[in-house]
Coordinates of C-alpha atoms and ligand atoms in Angstrom, one line a residue:
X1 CA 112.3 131.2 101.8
X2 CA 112.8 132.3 105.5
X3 CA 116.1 132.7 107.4
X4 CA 114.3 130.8 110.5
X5 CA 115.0 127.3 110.8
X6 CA 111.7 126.1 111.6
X7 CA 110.6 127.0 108.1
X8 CA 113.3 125.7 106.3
X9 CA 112.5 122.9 103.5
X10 CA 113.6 119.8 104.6
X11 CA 114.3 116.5 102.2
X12 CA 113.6 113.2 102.7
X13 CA 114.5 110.5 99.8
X14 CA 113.9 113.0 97.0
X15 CA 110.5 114.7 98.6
X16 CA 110.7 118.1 100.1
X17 CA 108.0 119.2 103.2
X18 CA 107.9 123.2 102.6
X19 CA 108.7 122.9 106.7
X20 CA 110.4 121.3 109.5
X21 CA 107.4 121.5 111.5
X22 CA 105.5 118.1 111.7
X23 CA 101.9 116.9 112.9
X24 CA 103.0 114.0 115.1
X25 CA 100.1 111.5 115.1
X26 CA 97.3 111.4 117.2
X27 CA 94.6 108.8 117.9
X28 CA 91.1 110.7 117.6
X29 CA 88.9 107.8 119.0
X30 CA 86.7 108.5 116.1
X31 CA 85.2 105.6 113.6
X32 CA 81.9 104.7 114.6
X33 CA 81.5 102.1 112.6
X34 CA 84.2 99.7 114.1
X35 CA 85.4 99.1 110.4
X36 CA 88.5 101.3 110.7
X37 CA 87.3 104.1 108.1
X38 CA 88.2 107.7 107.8
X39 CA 85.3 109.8 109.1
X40 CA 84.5 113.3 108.1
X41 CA 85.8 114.7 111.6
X42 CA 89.6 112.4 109.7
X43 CA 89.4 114.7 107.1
X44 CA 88.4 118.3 108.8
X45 CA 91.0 117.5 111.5
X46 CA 93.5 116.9 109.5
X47 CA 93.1 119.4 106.4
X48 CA 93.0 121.9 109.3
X49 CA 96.6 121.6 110.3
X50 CA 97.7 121.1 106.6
X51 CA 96.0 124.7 105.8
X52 CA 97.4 125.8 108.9
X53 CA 100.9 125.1 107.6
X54 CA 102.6 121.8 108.8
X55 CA 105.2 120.7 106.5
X56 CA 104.5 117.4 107.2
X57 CA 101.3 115.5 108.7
X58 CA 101.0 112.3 110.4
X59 CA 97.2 110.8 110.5
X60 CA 96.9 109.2 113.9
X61 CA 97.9 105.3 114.6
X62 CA 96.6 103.1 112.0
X63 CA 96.0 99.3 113.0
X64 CA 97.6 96.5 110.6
X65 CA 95.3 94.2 112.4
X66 CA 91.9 94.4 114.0
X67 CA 92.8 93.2 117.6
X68 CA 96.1 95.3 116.8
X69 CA 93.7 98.4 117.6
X70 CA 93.9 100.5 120.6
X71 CA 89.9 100.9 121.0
X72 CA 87.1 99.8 118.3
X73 CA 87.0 103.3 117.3
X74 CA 90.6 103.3 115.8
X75 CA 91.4 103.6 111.9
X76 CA 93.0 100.5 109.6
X77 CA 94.5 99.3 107.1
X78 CA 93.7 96.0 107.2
X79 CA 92.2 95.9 104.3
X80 CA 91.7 97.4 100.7
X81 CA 88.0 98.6 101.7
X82 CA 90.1 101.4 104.1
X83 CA 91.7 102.6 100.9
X84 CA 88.9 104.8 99.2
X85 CA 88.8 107.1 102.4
X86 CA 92.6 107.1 103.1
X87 CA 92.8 108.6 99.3
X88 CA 90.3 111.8 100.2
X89 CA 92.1 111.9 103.8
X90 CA 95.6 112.5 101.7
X91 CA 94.4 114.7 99.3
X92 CA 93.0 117.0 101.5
X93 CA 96.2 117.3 103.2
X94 CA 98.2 117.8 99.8
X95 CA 95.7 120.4 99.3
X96 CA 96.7 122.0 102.2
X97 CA 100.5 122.2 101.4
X98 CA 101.5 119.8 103.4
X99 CA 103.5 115.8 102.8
X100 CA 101.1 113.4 104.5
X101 CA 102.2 110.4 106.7
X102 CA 100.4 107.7 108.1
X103 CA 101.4 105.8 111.1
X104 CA 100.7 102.3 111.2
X105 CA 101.1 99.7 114.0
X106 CA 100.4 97.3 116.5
X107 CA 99.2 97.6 120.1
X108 CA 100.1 94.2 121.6
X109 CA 99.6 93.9 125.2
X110 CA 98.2 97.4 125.3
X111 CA 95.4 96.9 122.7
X112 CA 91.6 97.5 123.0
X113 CA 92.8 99.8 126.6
X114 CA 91.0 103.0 125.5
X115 CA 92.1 105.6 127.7
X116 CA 88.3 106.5 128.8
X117 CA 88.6 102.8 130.0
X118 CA 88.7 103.3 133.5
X119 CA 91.4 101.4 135.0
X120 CA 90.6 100.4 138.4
X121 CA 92.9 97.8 140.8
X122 CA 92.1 94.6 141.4
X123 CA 89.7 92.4 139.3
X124 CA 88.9 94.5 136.4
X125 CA 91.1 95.0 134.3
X126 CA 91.8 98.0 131.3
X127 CA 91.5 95.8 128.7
X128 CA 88.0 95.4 126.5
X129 CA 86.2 92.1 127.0
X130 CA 86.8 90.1 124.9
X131 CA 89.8 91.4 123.2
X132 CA 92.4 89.1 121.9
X133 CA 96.0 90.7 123.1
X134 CA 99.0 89.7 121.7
X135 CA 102.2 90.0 123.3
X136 CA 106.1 88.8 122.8
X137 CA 105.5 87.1 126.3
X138 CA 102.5 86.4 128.6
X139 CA 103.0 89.0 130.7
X140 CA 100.4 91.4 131.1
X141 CA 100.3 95.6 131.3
X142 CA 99.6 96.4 135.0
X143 CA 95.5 96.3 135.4
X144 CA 95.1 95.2 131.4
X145 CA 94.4 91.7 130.4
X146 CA 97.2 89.1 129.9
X147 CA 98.3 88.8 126.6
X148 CA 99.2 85.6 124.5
X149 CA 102.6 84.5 123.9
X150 CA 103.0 85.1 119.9
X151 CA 104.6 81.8 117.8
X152 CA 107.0 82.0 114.9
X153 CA 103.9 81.9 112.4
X154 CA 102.0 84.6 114.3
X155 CA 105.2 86.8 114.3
X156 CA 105.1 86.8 110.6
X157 CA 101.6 87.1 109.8
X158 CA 102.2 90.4 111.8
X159 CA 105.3 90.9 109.4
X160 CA 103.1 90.7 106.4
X161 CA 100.0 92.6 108.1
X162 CA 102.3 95.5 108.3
X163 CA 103.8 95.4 104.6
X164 CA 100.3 94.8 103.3
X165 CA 98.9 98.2 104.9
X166 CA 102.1 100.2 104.3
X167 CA 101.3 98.8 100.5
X168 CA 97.3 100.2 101.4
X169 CA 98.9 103.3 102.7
X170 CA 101.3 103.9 99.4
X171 CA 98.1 103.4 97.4
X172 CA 95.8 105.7 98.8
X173 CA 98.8 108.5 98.1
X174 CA 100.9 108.5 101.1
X175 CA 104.4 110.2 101.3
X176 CA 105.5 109.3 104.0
X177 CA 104.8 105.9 106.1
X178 CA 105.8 105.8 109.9
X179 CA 106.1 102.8 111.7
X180 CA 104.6 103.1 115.2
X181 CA 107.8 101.6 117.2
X182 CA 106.9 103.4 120.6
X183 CA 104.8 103.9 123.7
X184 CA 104.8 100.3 124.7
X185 CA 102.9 98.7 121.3
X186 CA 104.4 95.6 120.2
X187 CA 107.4 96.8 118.3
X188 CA 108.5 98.1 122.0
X189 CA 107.3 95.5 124.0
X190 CA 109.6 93.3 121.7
X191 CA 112.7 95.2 122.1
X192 CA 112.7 95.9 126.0
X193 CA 113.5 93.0 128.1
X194 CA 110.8 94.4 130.7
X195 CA 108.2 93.2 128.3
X196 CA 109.8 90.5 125.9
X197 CA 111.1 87.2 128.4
X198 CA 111.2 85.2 125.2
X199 CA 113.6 82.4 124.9
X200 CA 113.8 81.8 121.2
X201 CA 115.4 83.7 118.3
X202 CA 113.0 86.7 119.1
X203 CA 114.5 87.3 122.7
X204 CA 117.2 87.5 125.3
X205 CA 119.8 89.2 123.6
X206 CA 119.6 92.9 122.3
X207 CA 120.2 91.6 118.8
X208 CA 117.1 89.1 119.5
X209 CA 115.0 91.7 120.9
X210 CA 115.1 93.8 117.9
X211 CA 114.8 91.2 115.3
X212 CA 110.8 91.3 114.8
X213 CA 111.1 95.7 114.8
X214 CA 114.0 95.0 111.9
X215 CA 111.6 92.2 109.8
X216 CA 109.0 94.8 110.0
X217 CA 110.9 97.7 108.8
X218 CA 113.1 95.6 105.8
X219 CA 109.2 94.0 105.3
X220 CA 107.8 97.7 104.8
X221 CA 110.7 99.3 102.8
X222 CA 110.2 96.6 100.7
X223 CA 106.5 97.1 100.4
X224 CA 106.6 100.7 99.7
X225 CA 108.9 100.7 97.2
X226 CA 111.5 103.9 96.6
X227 CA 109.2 106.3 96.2
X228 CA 107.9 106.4 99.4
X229 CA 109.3 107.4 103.0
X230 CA 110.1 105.5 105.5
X231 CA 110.0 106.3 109.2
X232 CA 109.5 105.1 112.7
X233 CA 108.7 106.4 116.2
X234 CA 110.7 104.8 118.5
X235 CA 110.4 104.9 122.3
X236 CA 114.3 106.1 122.6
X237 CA 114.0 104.8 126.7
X238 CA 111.7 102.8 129.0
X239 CA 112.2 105.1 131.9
X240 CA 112.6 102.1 133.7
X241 CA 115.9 99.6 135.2
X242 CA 116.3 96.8 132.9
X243 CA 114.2 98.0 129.7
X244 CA 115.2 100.2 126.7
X245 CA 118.2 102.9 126.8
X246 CA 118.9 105.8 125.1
X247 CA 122.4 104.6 124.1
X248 CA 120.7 101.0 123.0
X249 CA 118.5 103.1 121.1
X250 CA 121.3 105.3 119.2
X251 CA 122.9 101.7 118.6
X252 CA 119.5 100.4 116.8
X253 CA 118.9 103.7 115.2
X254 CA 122.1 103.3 112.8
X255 CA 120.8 99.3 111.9
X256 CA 117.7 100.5 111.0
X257 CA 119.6 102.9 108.2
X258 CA 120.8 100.9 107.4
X259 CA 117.6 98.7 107.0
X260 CA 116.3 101.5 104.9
X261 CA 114.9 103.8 107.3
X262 CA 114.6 107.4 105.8
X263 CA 113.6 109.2 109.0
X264 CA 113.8 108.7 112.8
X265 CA 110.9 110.3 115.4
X266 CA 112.0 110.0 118.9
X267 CA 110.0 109.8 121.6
X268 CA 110.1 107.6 125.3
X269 CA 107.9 105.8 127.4
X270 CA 105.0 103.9 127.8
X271 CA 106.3 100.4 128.0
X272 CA 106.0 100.1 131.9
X273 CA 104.7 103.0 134.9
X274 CA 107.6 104.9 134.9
X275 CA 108.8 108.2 136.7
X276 CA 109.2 110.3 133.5
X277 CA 110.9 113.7 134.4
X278 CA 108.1 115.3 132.1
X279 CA 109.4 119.0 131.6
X280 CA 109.8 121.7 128.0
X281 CA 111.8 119.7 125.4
X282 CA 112.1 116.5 127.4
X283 CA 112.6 114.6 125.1
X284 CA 114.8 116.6 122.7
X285 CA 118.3 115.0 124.7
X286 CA 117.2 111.6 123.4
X287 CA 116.7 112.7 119.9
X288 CA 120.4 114.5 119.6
X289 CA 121.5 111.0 121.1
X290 CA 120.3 109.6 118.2
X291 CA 121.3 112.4 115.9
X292 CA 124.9 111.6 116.6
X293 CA 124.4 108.3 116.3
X294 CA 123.5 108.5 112.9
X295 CA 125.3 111.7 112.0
X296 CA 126.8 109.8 109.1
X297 CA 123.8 109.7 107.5
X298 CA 121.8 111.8 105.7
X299 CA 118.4 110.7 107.9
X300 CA 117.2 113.7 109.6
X301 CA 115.7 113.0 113.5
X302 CA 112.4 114.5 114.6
X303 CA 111.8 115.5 118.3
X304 CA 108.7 116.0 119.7
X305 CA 107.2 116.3 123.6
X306 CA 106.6 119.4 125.6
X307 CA 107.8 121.8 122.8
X308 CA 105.3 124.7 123.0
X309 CA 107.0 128.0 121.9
X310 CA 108.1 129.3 118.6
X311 CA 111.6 130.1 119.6
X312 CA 112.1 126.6 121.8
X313 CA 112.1 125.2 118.7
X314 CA 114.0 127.2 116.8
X315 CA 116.7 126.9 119.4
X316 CA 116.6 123.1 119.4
X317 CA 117.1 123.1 115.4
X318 CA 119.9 125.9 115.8
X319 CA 121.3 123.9 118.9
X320 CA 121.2 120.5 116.8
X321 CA 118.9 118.6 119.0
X322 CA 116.8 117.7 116.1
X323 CA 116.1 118.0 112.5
X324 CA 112.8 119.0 112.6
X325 CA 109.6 119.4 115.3
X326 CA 106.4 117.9 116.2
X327 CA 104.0 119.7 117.9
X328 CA 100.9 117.8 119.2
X329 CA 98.7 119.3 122.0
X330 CA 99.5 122.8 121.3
X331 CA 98.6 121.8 117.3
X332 CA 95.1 120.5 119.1
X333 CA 94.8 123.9 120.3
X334 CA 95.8 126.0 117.4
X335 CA 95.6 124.4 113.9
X336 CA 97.3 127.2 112.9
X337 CA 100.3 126.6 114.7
X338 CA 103.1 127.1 112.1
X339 CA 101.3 130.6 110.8
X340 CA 101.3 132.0 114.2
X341 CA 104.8 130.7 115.0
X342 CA 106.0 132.2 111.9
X343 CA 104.5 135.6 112.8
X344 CA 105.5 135.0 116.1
X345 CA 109.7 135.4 115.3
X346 CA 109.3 138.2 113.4
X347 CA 107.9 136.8 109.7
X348 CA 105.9 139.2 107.7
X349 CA 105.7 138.6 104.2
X350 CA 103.8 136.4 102.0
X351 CA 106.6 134.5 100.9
X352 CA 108.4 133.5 103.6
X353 CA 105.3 132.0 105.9
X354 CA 103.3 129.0 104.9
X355 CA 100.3 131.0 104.0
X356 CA 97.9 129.3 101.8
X357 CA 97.1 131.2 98.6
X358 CA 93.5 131.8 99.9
X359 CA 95.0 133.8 102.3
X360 CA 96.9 136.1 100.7
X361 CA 95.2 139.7 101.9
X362 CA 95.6 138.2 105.4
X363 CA 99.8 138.9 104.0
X364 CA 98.8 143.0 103.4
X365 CA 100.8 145.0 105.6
Ligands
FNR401 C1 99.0 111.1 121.3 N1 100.2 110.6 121.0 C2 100.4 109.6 120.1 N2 101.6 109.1 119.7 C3 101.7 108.1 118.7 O1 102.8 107.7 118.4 N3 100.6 107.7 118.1 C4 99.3 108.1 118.4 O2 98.3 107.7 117.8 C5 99.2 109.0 119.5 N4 98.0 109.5 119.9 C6 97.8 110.6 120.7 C7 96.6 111.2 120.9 C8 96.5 112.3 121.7 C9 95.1 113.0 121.9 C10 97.7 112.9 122.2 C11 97.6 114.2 123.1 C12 98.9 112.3 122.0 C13 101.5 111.3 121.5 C14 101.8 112.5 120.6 O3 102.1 112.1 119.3 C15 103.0 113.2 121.1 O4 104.2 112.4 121.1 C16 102.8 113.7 122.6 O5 101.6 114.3 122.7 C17 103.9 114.6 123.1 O6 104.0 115.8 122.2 P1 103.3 117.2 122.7 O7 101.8 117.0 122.7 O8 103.9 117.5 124.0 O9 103.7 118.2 121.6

């Protein structure tokens, strides 16, 4: 093994990533079909950062429902047809080295909004036609259609939707299942006030707020049994007066430990337009906010955003910012991410790299 921290082996509930490096998910666009089905672009994509040495991969938002999807052209599991492809999708990442992850989840009032929608002021809105949106309150996205007010039964056929394809997802091989709790889908919009004006058990207070992202978290753990781990992204602050803190969030962050919650990912935004001071490692304070929040713990807390260079992230693991990294754009540009980063500090040799075995003479000095 390596003396660098980004290539340390990191545990979560009895499975080890050969890495600290993680594929944060990210939506391709990419079923044709509209029936939520891994494509062959799913499984090139994908394989490529496994081979390219990623300790852990997350396949791109995964809808629970079918008006839950961000555009028609989104994966699902909503239903055991999406299984067969998930299977090949995850074995072509074990293949590669790597734990694979899925991330599953909801869009509420930001569903069917595409971002080649164009969003224009006025009339038109940057919603679909004809998509259904479902919110914790009426109150729409600026320029996307206004959603519907969930009841107490729609709530919990959500609950169950998520539990039955976290169940999908543990079946077609899955380590690792990550509950989409960010970017202003409806876990978010229920736990920031600036979306959620509900006046039952599901709003006002903080506790309220987070009680439908805590059913759908005890729901999953319970679905995926003990095998299997359990994370969620979480939007750790709304950017915005009156919505979600980065101390509120470090409060949640230990209840949903202790909900069962193996890993944390944290990123921000996306709930309201907000002025987000977008810089290198912006959103690494946030994740060593929630670090020490849960430093009794053994749950290890994954930053990601505008980390680009091999040694920025070595210094934020050294530093204790985070427990791990995920790289996203800069992984769009280089599958090979991990390799080069390795080579980049220094790393030589065969072992200490996350070469696959075809590419051992590529190891020669
Ligand atoms: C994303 N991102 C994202 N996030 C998420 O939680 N679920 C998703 O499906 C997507 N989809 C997505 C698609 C594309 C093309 C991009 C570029 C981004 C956000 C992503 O996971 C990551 O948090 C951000 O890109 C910030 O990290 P980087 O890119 O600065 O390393």
């Amino acid at each position: 093994s390596s003396a660098l921290r980004i290539l340390e082996p990191m545990t979560m509930r009895g499975l080890t990533a050969r890495n600290r490096l993680w594929l944060p998910p990210m939506c391709m666009y990419t079923v044709e079909a509209q029936d939520g089905v891994v494509t062959d672009w799913h499984m090139v994509h994908y394989a490529s950062r496994a081979v390219g040495g990623f300790g852990t991969v997350i396949v791109e938002a995964t809808a629970v429902t079918p008006e839950g999807r961000l555009s028609p052209n989104d994966l699902g599991l909503w239903s055991d047809e999406q299984v067969a492809g998930q299977r090949r999708l995850v074995e072509a990442i074990h293949a590669g080295g790597a734990l694979a992850g899925i991330q599953i989840g909801h869009g509420g009032r930001k569903s069917g909004t595409p971002p080649w929608r164009p969003k224009v002021e006025g009339a038109r809105t940057g919603t679909l036609e004809g998509w259904e949106l479902l919110a914790p309150s009426a109150i729409p996205f600026p320029q996307h259609a206004v959603p519907s007010e969930l009841d107490e039964a729609g709530i919990g056929r959500i609950v169950e939707a998520f539990a039955a394809a976290a169940r999908r997802a543990v079946e077609a091989g899955y380590d690792v299942v990550e509950i989409h709790g960010a970017h202003g889908y409806l876990i978010h919009e229920f736990r920031s006030a600036l979306s959620n004006q509900r006046t039952d058990s599901y709003g006002g207070s903080v506790e309220n707020r987070q009680r439908f992202p805590l059913e759908v978290v005890r729901a999953v753990r319970e679905a995926i049994g003990s095998q299997t781990v359990l994370d969620i992204r979480l939007s750790a602050s709304d950017w915005a007066e009156g919505g979600v803190t980065g101390e509120e969030t470090a409060a949640f962050s230990r209840e949903l430990v202790e909900a069962g919650v193996d890993v944390l990912h944290i990123s921000s935004g996306g709930n309201v337009p907000a002025a987000v001071p977008v810089g290198p490692g912006y959103q690494l304070p946030l994740a060593q906010q929630v670090k020490q929040a849960v430093a009794g713990s053994d749950v290890p807390v994954v930053g990601v955003g505008l980390i680009e260079e091999a040694a920025q992230a070595e210094q934020a693991l050294i530093s204790g910012q985070a427990d791990a990294i995920a790289v996203g754009r800069a992984a769009l540009r280089d599958p090979y991410l991990p390799l080069r980063w390795a080579a980049d500090l220094g790393v030589r040799s065969w072992d200490e790299a996350p070469w696959p075995i075809q590419y051992w003479r590529g190891t020669w000095s």
